[in-house]
XYZ file of C-alpha atoms in Angstrom:
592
model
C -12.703 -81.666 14.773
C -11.130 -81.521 11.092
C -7.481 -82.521 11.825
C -4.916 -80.943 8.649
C -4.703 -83.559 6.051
C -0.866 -83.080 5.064
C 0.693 -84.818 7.698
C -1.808 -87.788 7.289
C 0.254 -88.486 3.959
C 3.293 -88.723 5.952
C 3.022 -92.258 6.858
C 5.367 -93.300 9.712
C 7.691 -90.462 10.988
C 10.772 -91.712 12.876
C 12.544 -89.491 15.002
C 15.262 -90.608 16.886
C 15.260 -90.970 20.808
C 18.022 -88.975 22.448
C 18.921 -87.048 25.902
C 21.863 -84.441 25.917
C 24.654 -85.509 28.166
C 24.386 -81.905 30.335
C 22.445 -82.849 33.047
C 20.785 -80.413 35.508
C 23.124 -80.457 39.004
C 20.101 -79.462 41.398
C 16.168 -79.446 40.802
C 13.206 -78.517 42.742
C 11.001 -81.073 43.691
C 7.601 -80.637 42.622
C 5.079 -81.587 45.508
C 1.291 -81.389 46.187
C 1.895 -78.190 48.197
C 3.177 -76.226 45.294
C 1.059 -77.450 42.820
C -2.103 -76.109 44.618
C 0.001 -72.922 45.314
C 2.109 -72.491 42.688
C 4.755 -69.791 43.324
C 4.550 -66.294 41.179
C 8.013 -67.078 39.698
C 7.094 -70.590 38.581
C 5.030 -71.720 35.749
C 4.099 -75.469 36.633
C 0.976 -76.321 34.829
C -0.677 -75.612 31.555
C -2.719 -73.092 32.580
C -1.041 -71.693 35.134
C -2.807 -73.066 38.192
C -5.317 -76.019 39.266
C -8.275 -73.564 38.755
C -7.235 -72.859 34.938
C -6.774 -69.473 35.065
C -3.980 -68.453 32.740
C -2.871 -65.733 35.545
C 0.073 -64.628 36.776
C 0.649 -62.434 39.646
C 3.616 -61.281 38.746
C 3.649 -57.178 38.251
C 6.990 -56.148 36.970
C 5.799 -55.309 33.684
C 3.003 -53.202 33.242
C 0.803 -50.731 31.098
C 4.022 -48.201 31.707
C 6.387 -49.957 30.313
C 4.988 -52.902 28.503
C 6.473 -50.939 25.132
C 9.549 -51.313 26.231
C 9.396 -55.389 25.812
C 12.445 -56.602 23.997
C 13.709 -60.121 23.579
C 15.828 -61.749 25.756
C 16.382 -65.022 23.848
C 14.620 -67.208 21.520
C 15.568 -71.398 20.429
C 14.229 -73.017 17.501
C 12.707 -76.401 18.236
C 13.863 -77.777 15.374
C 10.609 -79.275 14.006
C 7.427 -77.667 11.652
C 3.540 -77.893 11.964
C 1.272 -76.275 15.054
C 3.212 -75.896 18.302
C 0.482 -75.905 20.878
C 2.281 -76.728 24.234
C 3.271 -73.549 26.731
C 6.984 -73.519 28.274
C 6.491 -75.249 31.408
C 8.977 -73.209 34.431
C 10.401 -74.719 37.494
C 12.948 -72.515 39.227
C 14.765 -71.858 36.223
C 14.456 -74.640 34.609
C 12.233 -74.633 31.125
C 10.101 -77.893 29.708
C 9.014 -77.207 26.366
C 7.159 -80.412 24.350
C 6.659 -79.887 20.616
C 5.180 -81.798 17.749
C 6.738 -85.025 16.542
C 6.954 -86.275 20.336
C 10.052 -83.873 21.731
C 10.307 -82.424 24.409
C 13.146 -79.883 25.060
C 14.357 -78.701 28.654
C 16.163 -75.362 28.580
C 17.305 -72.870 31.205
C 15.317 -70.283 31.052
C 17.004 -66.986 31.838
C 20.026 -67.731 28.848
C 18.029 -70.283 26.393
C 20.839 -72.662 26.632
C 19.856 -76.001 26.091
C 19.879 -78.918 29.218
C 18.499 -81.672 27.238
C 16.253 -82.823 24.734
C 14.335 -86.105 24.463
C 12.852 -87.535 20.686
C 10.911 -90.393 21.057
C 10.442 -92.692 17.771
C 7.376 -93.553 16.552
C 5.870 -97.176 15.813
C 6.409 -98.738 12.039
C 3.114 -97.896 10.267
C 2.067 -95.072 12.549
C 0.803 -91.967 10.741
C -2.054 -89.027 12.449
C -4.047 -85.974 11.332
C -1.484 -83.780 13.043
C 1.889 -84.114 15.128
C 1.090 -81.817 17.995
C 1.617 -81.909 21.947
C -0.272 -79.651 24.302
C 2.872 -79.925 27.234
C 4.304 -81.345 29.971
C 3.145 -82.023 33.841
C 5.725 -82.265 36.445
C 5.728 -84.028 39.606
C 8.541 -84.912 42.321
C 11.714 -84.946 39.997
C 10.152 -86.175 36.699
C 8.634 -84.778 33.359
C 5.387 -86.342 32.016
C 4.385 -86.524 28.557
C 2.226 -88.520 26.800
C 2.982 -89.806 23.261
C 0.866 -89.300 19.758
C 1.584 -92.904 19.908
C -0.311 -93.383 23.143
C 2.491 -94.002 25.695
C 3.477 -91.756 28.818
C 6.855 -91.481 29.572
C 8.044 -89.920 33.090
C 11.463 -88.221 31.935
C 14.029 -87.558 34.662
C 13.632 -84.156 34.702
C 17.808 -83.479 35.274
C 18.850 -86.055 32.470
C 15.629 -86.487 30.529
C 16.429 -89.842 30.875
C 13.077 -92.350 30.468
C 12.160 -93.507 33.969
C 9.172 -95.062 32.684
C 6.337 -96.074 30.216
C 2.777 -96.772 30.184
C 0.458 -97.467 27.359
C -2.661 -95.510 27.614
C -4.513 -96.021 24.478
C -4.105 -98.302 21.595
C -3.138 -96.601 18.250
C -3.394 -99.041 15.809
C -7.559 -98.186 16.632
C -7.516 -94.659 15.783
C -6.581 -93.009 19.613
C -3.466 -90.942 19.631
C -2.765 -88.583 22.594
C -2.292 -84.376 22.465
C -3.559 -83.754 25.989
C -1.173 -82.226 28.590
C -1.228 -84.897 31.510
C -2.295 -83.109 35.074
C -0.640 -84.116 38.092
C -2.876 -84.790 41.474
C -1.428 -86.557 44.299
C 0.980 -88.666 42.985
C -0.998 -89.232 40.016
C -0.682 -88.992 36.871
C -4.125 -88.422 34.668
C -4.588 -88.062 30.709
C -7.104 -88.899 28.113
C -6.961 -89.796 24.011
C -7.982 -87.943 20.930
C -9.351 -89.680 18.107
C -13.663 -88.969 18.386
C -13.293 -89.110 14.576
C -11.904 -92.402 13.987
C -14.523 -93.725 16.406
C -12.617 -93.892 20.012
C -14.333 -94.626 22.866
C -13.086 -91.815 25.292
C -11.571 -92.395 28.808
C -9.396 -90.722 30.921
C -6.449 -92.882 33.001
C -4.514 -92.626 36.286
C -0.958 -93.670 36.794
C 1.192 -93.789 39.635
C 3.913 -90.812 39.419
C 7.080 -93.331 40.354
C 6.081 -96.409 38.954
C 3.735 -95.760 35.833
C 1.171 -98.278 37.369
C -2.237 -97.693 36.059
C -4.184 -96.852 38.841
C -7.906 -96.598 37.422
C -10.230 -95.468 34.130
C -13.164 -92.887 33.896
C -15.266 -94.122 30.679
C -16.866 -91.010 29.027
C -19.408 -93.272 27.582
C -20.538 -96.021 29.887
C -21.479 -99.459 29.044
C -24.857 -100.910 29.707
C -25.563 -101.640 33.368
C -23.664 -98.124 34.246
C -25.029 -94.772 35.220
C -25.641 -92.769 31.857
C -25.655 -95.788 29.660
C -29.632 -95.259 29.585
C -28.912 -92.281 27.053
C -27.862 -94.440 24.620
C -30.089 -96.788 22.190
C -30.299 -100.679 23.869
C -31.612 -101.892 20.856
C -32.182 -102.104 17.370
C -29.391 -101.053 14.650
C -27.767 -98.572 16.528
C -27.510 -100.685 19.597
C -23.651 -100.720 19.696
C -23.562 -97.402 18.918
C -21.750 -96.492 22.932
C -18.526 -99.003 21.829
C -17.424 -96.270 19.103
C -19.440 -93.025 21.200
C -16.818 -90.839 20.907
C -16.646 -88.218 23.822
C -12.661 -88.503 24.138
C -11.072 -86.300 26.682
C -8.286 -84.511 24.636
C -7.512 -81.043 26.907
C -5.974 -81.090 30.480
C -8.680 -80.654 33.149
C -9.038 -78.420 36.380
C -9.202 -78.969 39.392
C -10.186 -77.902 42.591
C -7.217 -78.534 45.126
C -9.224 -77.475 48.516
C -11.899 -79.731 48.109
C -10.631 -82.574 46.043
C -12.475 -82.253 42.975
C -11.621 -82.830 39.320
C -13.457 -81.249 36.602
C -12.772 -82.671 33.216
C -13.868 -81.813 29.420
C -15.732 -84.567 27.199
C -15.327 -84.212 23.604
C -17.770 -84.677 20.548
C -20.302 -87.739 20.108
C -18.804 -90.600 17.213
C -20.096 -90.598 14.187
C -21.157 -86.663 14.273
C -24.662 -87.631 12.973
C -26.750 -87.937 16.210
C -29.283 -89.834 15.014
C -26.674 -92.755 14.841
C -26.731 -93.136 18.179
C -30.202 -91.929 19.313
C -30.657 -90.514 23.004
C -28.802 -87.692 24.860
C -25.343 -89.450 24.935
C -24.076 -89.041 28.284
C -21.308 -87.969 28.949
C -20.437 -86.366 25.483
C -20.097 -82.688 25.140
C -20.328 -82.414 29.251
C -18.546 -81.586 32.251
C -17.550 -84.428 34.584
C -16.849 -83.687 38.236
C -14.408 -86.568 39.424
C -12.484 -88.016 42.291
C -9.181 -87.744 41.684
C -8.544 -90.691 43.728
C -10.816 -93.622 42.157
C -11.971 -91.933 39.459
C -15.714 -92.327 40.138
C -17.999 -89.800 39.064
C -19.707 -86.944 41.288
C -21.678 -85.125 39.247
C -21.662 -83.885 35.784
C -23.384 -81.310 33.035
C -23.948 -81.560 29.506
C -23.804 -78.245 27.394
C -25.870 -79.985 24.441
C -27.670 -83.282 24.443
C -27.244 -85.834 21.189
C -24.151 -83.632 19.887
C -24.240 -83.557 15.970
C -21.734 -80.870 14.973
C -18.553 -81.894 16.433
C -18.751 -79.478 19.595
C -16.545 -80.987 21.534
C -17.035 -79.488 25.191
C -12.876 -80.683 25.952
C -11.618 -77.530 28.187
C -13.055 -78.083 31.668
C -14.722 -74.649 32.905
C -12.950 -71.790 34.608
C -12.735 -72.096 38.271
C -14.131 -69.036 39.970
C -16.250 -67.287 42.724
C -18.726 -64.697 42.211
C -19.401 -61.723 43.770
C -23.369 -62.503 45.600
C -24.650 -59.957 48.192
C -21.090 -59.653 49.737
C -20.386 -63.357 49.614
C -18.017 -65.743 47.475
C -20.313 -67.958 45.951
C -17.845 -71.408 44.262
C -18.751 -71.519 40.550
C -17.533 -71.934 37.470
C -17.649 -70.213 33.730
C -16.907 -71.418 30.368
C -16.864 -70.446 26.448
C -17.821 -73.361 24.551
C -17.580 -74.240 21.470
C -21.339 -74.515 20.614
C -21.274 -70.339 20.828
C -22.982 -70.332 24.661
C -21.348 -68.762 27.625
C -22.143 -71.207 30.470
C -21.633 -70.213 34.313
C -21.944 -72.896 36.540
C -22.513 -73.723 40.571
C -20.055 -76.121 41.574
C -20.080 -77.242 45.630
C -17.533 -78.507 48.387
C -18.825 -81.875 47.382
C -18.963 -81.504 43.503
C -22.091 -81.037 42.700
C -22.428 -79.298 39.374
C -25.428 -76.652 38.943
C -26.578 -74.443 35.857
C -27.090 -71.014 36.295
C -26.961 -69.173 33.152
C -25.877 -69.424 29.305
C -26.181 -67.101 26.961
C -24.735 -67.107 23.408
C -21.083 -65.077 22.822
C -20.902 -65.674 18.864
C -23.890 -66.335 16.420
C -25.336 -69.995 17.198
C -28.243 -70.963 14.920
C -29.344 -74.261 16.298
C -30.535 -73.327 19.554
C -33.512 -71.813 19.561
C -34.028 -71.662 23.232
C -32.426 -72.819 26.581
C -34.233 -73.982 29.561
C -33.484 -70.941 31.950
C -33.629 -73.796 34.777
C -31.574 -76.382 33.376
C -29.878 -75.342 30.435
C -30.590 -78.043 28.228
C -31.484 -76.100 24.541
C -33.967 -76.612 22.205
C -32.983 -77.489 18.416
C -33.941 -75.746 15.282
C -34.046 -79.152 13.104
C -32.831 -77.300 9.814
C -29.178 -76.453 11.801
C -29.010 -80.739 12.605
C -27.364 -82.822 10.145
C -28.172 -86.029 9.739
C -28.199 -89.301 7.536
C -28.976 -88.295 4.092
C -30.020 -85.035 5.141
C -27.784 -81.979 5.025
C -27.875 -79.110 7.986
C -26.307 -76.107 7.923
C -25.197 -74.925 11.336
C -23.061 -71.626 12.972
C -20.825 -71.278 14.286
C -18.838 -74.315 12.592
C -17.039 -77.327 13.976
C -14.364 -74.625 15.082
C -16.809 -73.362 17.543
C -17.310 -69.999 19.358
C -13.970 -70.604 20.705
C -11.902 -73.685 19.829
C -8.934 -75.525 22.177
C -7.025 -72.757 23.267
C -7.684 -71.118 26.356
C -9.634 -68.118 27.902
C -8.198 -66.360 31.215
C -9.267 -65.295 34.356
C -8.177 -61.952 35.942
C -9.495 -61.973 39.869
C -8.258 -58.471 39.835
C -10.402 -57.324 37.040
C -12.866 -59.608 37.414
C -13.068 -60.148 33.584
C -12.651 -63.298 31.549
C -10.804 -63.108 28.420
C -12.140 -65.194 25.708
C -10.278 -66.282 22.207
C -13.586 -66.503 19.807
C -14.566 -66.572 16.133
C -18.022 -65.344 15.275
C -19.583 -65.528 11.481
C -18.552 -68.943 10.326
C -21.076 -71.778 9.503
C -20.843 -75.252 7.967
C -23.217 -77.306 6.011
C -22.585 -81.317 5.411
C -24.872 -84.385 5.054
C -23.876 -87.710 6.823
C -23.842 -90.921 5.717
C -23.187 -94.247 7.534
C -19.395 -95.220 7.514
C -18.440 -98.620 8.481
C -15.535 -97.910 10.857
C -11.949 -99.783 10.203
C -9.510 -99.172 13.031
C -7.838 -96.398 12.640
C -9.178 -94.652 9.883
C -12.001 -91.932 9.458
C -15.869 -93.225 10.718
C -17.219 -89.759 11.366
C -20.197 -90.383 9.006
C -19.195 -87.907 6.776
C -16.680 -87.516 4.017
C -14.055 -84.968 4.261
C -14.548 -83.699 0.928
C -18.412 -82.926 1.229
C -17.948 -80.522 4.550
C -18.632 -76.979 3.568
C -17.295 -73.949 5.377
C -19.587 -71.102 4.880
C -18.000 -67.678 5.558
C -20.304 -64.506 4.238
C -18.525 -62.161 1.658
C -19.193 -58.902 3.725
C -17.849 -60.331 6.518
C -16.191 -57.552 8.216
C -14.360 -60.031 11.063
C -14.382 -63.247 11.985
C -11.494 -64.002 15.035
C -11.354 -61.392 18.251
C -11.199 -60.757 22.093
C -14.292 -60.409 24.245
C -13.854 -59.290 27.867
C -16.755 -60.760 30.190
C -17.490 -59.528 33.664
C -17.748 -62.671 35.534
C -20.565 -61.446 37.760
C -22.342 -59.530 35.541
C -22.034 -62.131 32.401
C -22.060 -59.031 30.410
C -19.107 -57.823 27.843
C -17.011 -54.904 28.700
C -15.323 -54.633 25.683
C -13.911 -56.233 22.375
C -11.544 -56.330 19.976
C -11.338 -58.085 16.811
C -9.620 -59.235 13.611
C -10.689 -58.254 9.922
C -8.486 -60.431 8.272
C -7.949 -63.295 10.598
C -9.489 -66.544 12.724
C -8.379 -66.343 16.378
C -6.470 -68.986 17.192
C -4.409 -68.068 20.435
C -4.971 -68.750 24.089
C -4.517 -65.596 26.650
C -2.478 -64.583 29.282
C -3.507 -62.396 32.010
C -1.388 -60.083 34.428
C -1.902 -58.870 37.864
C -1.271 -55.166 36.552
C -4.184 -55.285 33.967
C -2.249 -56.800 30.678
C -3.347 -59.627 28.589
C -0.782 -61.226 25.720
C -1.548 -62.983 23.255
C -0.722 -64.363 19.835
C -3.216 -67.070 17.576
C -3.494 -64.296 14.236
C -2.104 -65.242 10.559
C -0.023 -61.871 11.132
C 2.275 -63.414 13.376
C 2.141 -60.970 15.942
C 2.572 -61.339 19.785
C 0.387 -58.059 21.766
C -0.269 -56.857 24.523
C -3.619 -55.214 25.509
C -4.581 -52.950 28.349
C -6.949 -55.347 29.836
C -9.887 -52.923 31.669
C -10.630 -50.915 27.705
C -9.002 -54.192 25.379
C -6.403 -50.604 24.272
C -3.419 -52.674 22.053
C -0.369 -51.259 24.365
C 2.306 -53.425 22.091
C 3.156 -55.943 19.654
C 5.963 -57.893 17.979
C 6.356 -60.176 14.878
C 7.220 -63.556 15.363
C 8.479 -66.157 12.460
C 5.740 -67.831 12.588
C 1.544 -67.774 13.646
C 1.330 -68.076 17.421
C -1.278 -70.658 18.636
C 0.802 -71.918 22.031
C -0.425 -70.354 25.581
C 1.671 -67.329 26.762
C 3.347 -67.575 30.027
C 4.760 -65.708 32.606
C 7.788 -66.493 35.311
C 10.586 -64.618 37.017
C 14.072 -65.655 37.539
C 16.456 -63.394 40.264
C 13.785 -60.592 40.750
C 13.242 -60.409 36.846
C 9.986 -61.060 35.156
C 9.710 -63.105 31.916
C 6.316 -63.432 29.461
C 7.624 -66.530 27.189
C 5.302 -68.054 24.196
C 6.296 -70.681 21.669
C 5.581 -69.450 17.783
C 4.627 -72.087 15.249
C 1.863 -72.289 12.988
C -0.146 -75.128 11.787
C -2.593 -77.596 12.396
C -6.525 -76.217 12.121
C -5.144 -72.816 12.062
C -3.361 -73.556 8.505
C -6.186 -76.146 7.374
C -8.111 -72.829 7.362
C -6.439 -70.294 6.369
C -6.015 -72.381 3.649
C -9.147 -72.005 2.887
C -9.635 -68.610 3.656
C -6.999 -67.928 0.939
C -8.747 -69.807 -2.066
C -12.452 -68.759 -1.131
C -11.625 -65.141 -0.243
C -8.411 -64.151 -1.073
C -6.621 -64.054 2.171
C -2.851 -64.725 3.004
C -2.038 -68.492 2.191
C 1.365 -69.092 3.040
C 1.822 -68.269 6.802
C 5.812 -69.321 7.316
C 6.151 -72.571 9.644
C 8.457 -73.582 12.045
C 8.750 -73.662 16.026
C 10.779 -71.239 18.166
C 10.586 -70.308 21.979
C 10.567 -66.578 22.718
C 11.284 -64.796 25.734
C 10.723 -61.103 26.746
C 11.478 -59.006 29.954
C 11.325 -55.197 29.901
C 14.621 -53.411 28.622
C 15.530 -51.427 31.353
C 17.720 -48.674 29.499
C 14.633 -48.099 27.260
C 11.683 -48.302 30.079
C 9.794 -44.970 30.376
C 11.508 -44.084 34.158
C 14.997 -44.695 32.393
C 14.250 -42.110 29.670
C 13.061 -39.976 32.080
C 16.176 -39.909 34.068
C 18.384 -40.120 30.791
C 16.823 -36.456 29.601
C 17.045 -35.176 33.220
C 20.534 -35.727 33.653
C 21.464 -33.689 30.286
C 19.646 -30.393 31.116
């Protein structure tokens, strides 16, 4: 993926390490238990729950009185570029990680501030961007891995360092975004950094001593299962060492039967015929035991990737609806433009059962009905010395954030971007650790948007069992860049458009019920939680990253907005009571 080029120029960024002295007097202790059945109130994961639904059942506000969303509190982080990390909720308590390696614990019915940890970074470290995607939690600590590949368990009273672990090595290129996930007593998380080529892995660590417990290569060496898709000889023959296929996004997984599903990124270099063969496990989903990390089963959305479709966000876990029965599957939008749903078993066993494209894709020209690997038009595959021109672009259908599954509904709510392309030739690039090998020069990638364009970003609902669209909504004069939250009474929120706006949509017609201007672009996952009977929807605003890189471009090629404002703040909403519909109501009664 095209990282922003500003903050490249940086050069080392030191921030200093501190922890307020106003220490948290009790905390609940995050177990196993509640992790696989996470209480309405809390908010202890990225997405919400194991299964990645982005859900809450909370029901307090609704389509009734969602306009009467005021709010509550809101805390500046302090710090600029993309803020891509939801508030993480714990009885109370609030874990919010931002770029620049901070992560700030507040409580979250006032916004008062507990504590706040900066870590420093290395002498000569510098990245594309600064970003963290959040926090995990387990027993009494905070877990967050470093841009500068460490993870650090933070005491989650004092944020006081418990421990540190080095994960990846970024002097070669790897830096770390990823939310860790927590699984009995472990503590798992992968690198970025396909494009400076990164052989991708994801780690285990013990949760109280940091201990690493085992790896999961992405792209296995010879001798191992999958390391036949590769080339064995000749000059590519080395091509698996620098493969790519880093595991940048928190994974899923399913708590009743022990399985963890986990998203490979994008093949290193881009070009594809650099390292001939299918590339396992690039651009797949791996099915993996949490325990040893050895590998169950997996699927690959497109063989011999070539367009920087990463496949990071593990699939949706589901059931559908077959002839009265729950059936154990699994759905996902990925970035190549397909709709994928998936079988999935007790045992892990992955199985295709339909794709079907969601945004214009102009490679594929077909897809094996029984096993879902496509077919290539050869004019949408770059290669070495020869140029391709491919939709949608290295953005993808639907990029990072993520979609959300409503079991009430039965609808999954999609972030995409239709009508974008990209055209670029590739070249071989001798790779230098830590800088740019993706084959291609920056400067000679071409985003193609058509002038008539009437939208590009939007919302598509999707009935899960039907894999059809119930409705849409989408953006004339923006990308989509936001993840969703669903409700239990039939709301989504979301942010992720250049107008800054936070709304909320009736989720059975996609009707926009309400909306409110942030400071900034909002590109961090809404959340829900409840504190003393009150519900809360909380999102962090904060623009940047990909989603300024192109509006960027947007702005000199057709005349868009250029300068969205910058700069991270936590907001929090509840329903004002004295302005609620029933309130009114009374209020006009009461005066006849």
């Amino acid at each position: 993926m095209i990282k922003t080029l500003s903050a490249a120029l940086l050069g080392s960024v030191l921030v200093p390490a501190l922890a307020a002295a106003a220490p948290l007097k009790t905390y609940s202790t995050v177990t196993q238990e509640r992790l696989s059945n996470p209480e309405p109130e809390n908010w202890l994961m990225a997405k919400g729950n194991y299964a990645g639904w982005s859900y809450t059942p909370l029901d307090q506000v609704n389509a009734g009185n969602v306009k009467s969303l005021r709010p509550v509190w809101s805390y500046s982080t302090g710090v600029t570029s993309g803020h891509e990390a939801p508030p993480i909720v714990n009885n109370g308590v609030m874990y919010v990680a931002t770029p620049y390696n901070q992560v700030i614990a507040m409580d979250a019915k006032t916004g008062e501030s507990v504590w706040r940890y900066k870590r420093d970074f290395p002498e000569g470290f510098s990245a594309f961007h600064y970003t963290n995607r959040g926090v995990a939690l387990w027993g009494d600590k905070v877990y967050v891995a470093g841009l500068d590949c460490r993870l650090v368990a933070l005491d989650a009273k004092t944020g006081k360092v418990a421990w540190e672990a080095e994960v990846c090595d970024w002097t070669q290129g790897a830096y770390i975004t990823s939310a860790p996930v927590a699984v009995n007593g472990k503590i798992m998380i992968g690198p970025s950094g396909g494009e400076f080529g990164v052989r991708g892995f994801l780690k285990a660590f013990d949760a109280e001593t940091g201990k690493e417990d085992w790896t999961f290569w992405a792209v296995p060496a010879p001798g191992q299962p999958g390391s036949e898709t590769w080339p064995k000889e000749g000059r590519w023959k080395d091509a698996w060492k620098i493969g790519g296929g880093t595991m940048w996004m928190p994974g899923n997984y399913d708590a009743k039967n022990g399985v963890l599903y986990w998203g490979v990124g994008n093949g290193s270099p881009w070009l594809g015929d650099q390292r001939p063969g299918d590339n396992l496990y690039v651009a797949s989903v791996v099915a993996l035991n949490p325990a040893d990390g050895t590998i169950k089963s997996h699927f690959q959305y497109h063989w011999n990737d070539s367009w920087d479709w990463a496949a990071m966000n593990a699939p949706t876990l589901i059931e559908l609806d077959r002839d009265g029965k729950k059936v154990p599957a699994m759905i996902s939008a990925q970035r190549n433009g397909y709709l994928y749903r998936l079988g999935r078993t007790d045992g892990g066993q992955i199985s295709f059962l339909d794709a079907r494209p969601f945004v214009k894709n102009t490679v594929f020209s077909s897809v094996d009905p029984k096993t879902g690997r496509p077919t290539y038009n050869q004019a949408g595959v770059p290669g070495t010395g020869r140029a391709g021109t491919y939709c949608p672009s290295v953005w993808g259908g639907k990029d990072w954030p993520y979609e959300s599954f409503n079991p009430k509904t039965g609808m999954l709510y999609v972030p995409f971007n239709d009508n974008h392309c990209m055209t670029y030739e590739g070249k071989v690039q001798e790779r230098v650790p830590g800088q740019w090998s993706a084959g291609v020069d920056i400067t000679d990638i071409k985003l193609l948007i058509d002038k008539d364009v009437k939208y590009i970003g939007g919302i598509q609902a999707i009935d899960v069992n039907t894999n059809k669209e119930v409705w849409r909504d989408t953006y004339a004069k923006s990308w989509m860049w936001g993840s969703i939250l669903s409700t239990a009474t039939d709301l989504i929120f979301t942010g992720g458009t250049s107008d800054r706006m936070f709304r909320a949509y009736d989720a059975k017609s996609g009707k926009e019920l309400w909306s409110f201007k942030t400071n900034s672009g909002i590109i961090s996952p809404p959340i829900s939680y409840a504190i003393d009977g009150k519900q809360y929807i909380a999102v962090v605003s904060g623009w940047g990253v990909d989603s300024a890189l192109v509006q960027g471009i947007m702005a000199d090629e057709h005349g868009w907005e250029k300068d969205i404002p910058q700069g991270g703040t936590v907001w929090v909403f509840a329903v004002d009571e004295e302005r609620a519909p029933e309130k009114r109501a009374e209020a006009g009664s009461s005066t006849r």
